[in-house]
């Protein structure tokens, strides 16, 4: 069975405005908190699955995600999602993340350079507008980053 980790929603069932730290975590391993683990499932929206080629990098990413999911100091809040970047998955004080910033931090802790490419007002889970200027700029930046990482064997 494959276990995944994710940052889901705050203690009130909302994306923003919740308290820092995981108010819903009651056990470790955590399968019910704001940031927690669960069995892999097939999303109705589909998945983009990227895997590290280097097994030790893959293990490091997985370990960081497991640590984050079981750390009661890491909760969900999109408005303060970048707090995890400063605090790390070993946070000792209440902090916040969202799904993308949590994955970003786990990848950083595995030693992979991560670039933050924020597009204000966008949200995952929606159809991509392929011809929009914002989309073209973001996709171009992602392609260049991945090309560089692949050439330098960082993935």
CSV table of C-alpha atoms in Angstrom, one decimal:
chain,number,residue,atom,x,y,z
A,1,UNK,CA,0.0,0.0,0.0
A,2,UNK,CA,1.2,3.5,-0.9
A,3,UNK,CA,0.9,6.2,1.7
A,4,UNK,CA,0.8,9.9,0.7
A,5,UNK,CA,1.1,13.0,2.8
A,6,UNK,CA,-0.7,16.3,2.3
A,7,UNK,CA,-1.8,19.6,3.7
A,8,UNK,CA,-5.6,19.6,3.4
A,9,UNK,CA,-7.6,22.3,5.2
A,10,UNK,CA,-7.6,24.2,8.5
A,11,UNK,CA,-9.3,23.2,11.7
A,12,UNK,CA,-12.5,25.0,10.7
A,13,UNK,CA,-12.7,23.4,7.2
A,14,UNK,CA,-11.4,26.6,5.6
A,15,UNK,CA,-8.4,27.6,3.5
A,16,UNK,CA,-7.4,30.7,5.5
A,17,UNK,CA,-7.8,32.2,8.9
A,18,UNK,CA,-7.0,29.2,11.1
A,19,UNK,CA,-4.5,29.0,13.9
A,20,UNK,CA,-0.9,28.1,13.3
A,21,UNK,CA,-0.1,24.5,14.1
A,22,UNK,CA,-2.3,21.4,13.6
A,23,UNK,CA,-5.4,21.7,15.8
A,24,UNK,CA,-6.9,18.4,14.5
A,25,UNK,CA,-3.9,16.1,15.1
A,26,UNK,CA,-4.6,13.6,17.9
A,27,UNK,CA,-2.2,10.7,17.1
A,28,UNK,CA,1.1,9.9,15.6
A,29,UNK,CA,1.1,8.6,12.9
A,30,UNK,CA,-1.5,11.2,12.0
A,31,UNK,CA,-4.2,10.3,9.5
A,32,UNK,CA,-6.8,12.9,10.5
A,33,UNK,CA,-5.0,16.2,11.0
A,34,UNK,CA,-4.8,19.4,8.9
A,35,UNK,CA,-1.4,18.1,7.6
A,36,UNK,CA,-1.5,14.3,7.6
A,37,UNK,CA,-1.0,11.0,5.8
A,38,UNK,CA,-3.5,8.8,4.0
A,39,UNK,CA,-3.7,5.9,1.7
A,40,UNK,CA,-3.0,6.8,-2.0
A,41,UNK,CA,-6.2,7.4,-3.9
A,42,UNK,CA,-7.0,8.3,-7.5
A,43,UNK,CA,-8.3,11.9,-7.6
A,44,UNK,CA,-11.2,12.7,-9.9
A,45,UNK,CA,-9.0,15.6,-11.1
A,46,UNK,CA,-6.1,13.3,-11.9
A,47,UNK,CA,-2.5,13.5,-10.6
A,48,UNK,CA,0.8,14.8,-11.9
A,49,UNK,CA,3.3,12.4,-10.4
A,50,UNK,CA,7.0,13.4,-10.4
A,51,UNK,CA,9.5,11.0,-8.9
A,52,UNK,CA,13.1,11.6,-8.0
A,53,UNK,CA,15.5,9.4,-10.0
A,54,UNK,CA,17.9,9.2,-7.1
A,55,UNK,CA,16.6,6.7,-4.5
A,56,UNK,CA,18.3,8.5,-1.6
A,57,UNK,CA,16.7,11.8,-2.7
A,58,UNK,CA,13.3,10.1,-3.0
A,59,UNK,CA,13.7,8.6,0.5
A,60,UNK,CA,14.7,12.0,1.9
A,61,UNK,CA,11.6,13.7,0.4
A,62,UNK,CA,9.4,10.9,1.9
A,63,UNK,CA,11.0,11.2,5.3
A,64,UNK,CA,10.5,15.0,5.4
A,65,UNK,CA,6.9,14.5,4.4
A,66,UNK,CA,6.4,11.9,7.1
A,67,UNK,CA,8.0,14.2,9.7
A,68,UNK,CA,5.8,17.1,8.7
A,69,UNK,CA,2.6,15.0,8.8
A,70,UNK,CA,3.3,13.9,12.3
A,71,UNK,CA,4.5,17.3,13.6
A,72,UNK,CA,1.6,18.9,15.5
A,73,UNK,CA,3.3,22.3,15.0
A,74,UNK,CA,2.5,22.3,11.3
A,75,UNK,CA,-1.0,23.3,10.3
A,76,UNK,CA,-2.9,24.5,7.2
A,77,UNK,CA,-3.3,28.1,6.2
A,78,UNK,CA,-3.0,29.4,2.6
A,79,UNK,CA,-2.5,33.0,3.8
A,80,UNK,CA,0.6,32.0,5.7
A,81,UNK,CA,1.7,29.1,3.5
A,82,UNK,CA,5.3,30.2,3.2
A,83,UNK,CA,5.9,30.0,6.9
A,84,UNK,CA,6.9,26.4,6.5
A,85,UNK,CA,9.8,27.5,4.3
A,86,UNK,CA,11.4,29.3,7.3
A,87,UNK,CA,10.4,26.8,10.0
A,88,UNK,CA,11.1,23.5,8.2
A,89,UNK,CA,9.4,20.2,8.8
A,90,UNK,CA,11.1,19.9,12.2
A,91,UNK,CA,9.2,23.1,13.3
A,92,UNK,CA,9.3,23.5,17.1
A,93,UNK,CA,6.8,26.3,17.2
A,94,UNK,CA,3.3,26.5,15.5
A,95,UNK,CA,3.6,27.3,11.8
A,96,UNK,CA,1.5,27.0,8.6
A,97,UNK,CA,1.7,25.6,5.1
A,98,UNK,CA,-0.5,24.6,2.2
A,99,UNK,CA,-0.2,21.6,-0.1
A,100,UNK,CA,2.3,23.2,-2.5
A,101,UNK,CA,4.5,24.9,0.1
A,102,UNK,CA,4.7,21.6,2.1
A,103,UNK,CA,5.9,19.6,-0.9
A,104,UNK,CA,8.3,22.5,-1.8
A,105,UNK,CA,9.8,22.3,1.7
A,106,UNK,CA,10.2,18.5,1.6
A,107,UNK,CA,12.0,18.8,-1.7
A,108,UNK,CA,14.3,21.6,-0.3
A,109,UNK,CA,15.2,19.5,2.7
A,110,UNK,CA,16.3,16.7,0.2
A,111,UNK,CA,18.9,19.2,-1.1
A,112,UNK,CA,17.1,20.2,-4.3
A,113,UNK,CA,17.0,23.9,-5.3
A,114,UNK,CA,13.4,25.1,-5.3
A,115,UNK,CA,12.2,28.3,-7.0
A,116,UNK,CA,9.0,30.0,-5.8
A,117,UNK,CA,6.9,31.1,-8.8
A,118,UNK,CA,3.8,32.6,-7.2
A,119,UNK,CA,0.9,33.5,-9.4
A,120,UNK,CA,-1.5,35.5,-7.3
A,121,UNK,CA,-5.2,34.6,-7.5
A,122,UNK,CA,-4.7,31.1,-9.0
A,123,UNK,CA,-5.8,27.9,-7.4
A,124,UNK,CA,-5.1,24.2,-8.1
A,125,UNK,CA,-7.9,21.9,-9.1
A,126,UNK,CA,-9.2,24.0,-12.0
A,127,UNK,CA,-8.8,23.7,-15.8
A,128,UNK,CA,-5.7,25.4,-17.2
A,129,UNK,CA,-6.2,28.3,-19.5
A,130,UNK,CA,-3.5,27.4,-21.9
A,131,UNK,CA,-3.5,30.6,-23.9
A,132,UNK,CA,-3.5,33.0,-20.9
A,133,UNK,CA,-0.4,35.2,-20.5
A,134,UNK,CA,0.0,34.1,-16.8
A,135,UNK,CA,-0.1,30.4,-17.8
A,136,UNK,CA,2.4,30.8,-20.6
A,137,UNK,CA,4.9,32.7,-18.3
A,138,UNK,CA,4.5,30.1,-15.5
A,139,UNK,CA,4.8,27.1,-17.8
A,140,UNK,CA,7.9,28.5,-19.5
A,141,UNK,CA,9.6,29.1,-16.1
A,142,UNK,CA,8.7,25.5,-15.0
A,143,UNK,CA,10.1,24.0,-18.3
A,144,UNK,CA,13.4,26.0,-18.0
A,145,UNK,CA,13.7,25.0,-14.3
A,146,UNK,CA,13.1,21.3,-15.1
A,147,UNK,CA,15.5,21.4,-18.1
A,148,UNK,CA,18.2,22.9,-15.9
A,149,UNK,CA,17.6,20.3,-13.1
A,150,UNK,CA,17.6,17.4,-15.6
A,151,UNK,CA,20.8,18.6,-17.3
A,152,UNK,CA,22.5,19.0,-13.9
A,153,UNK,CA,21.0,15.7,-12.7
A,154,UNK,CA,19.4,17.3,-9.7
A,155,UNK,CA,16.1,15.3,-10.0
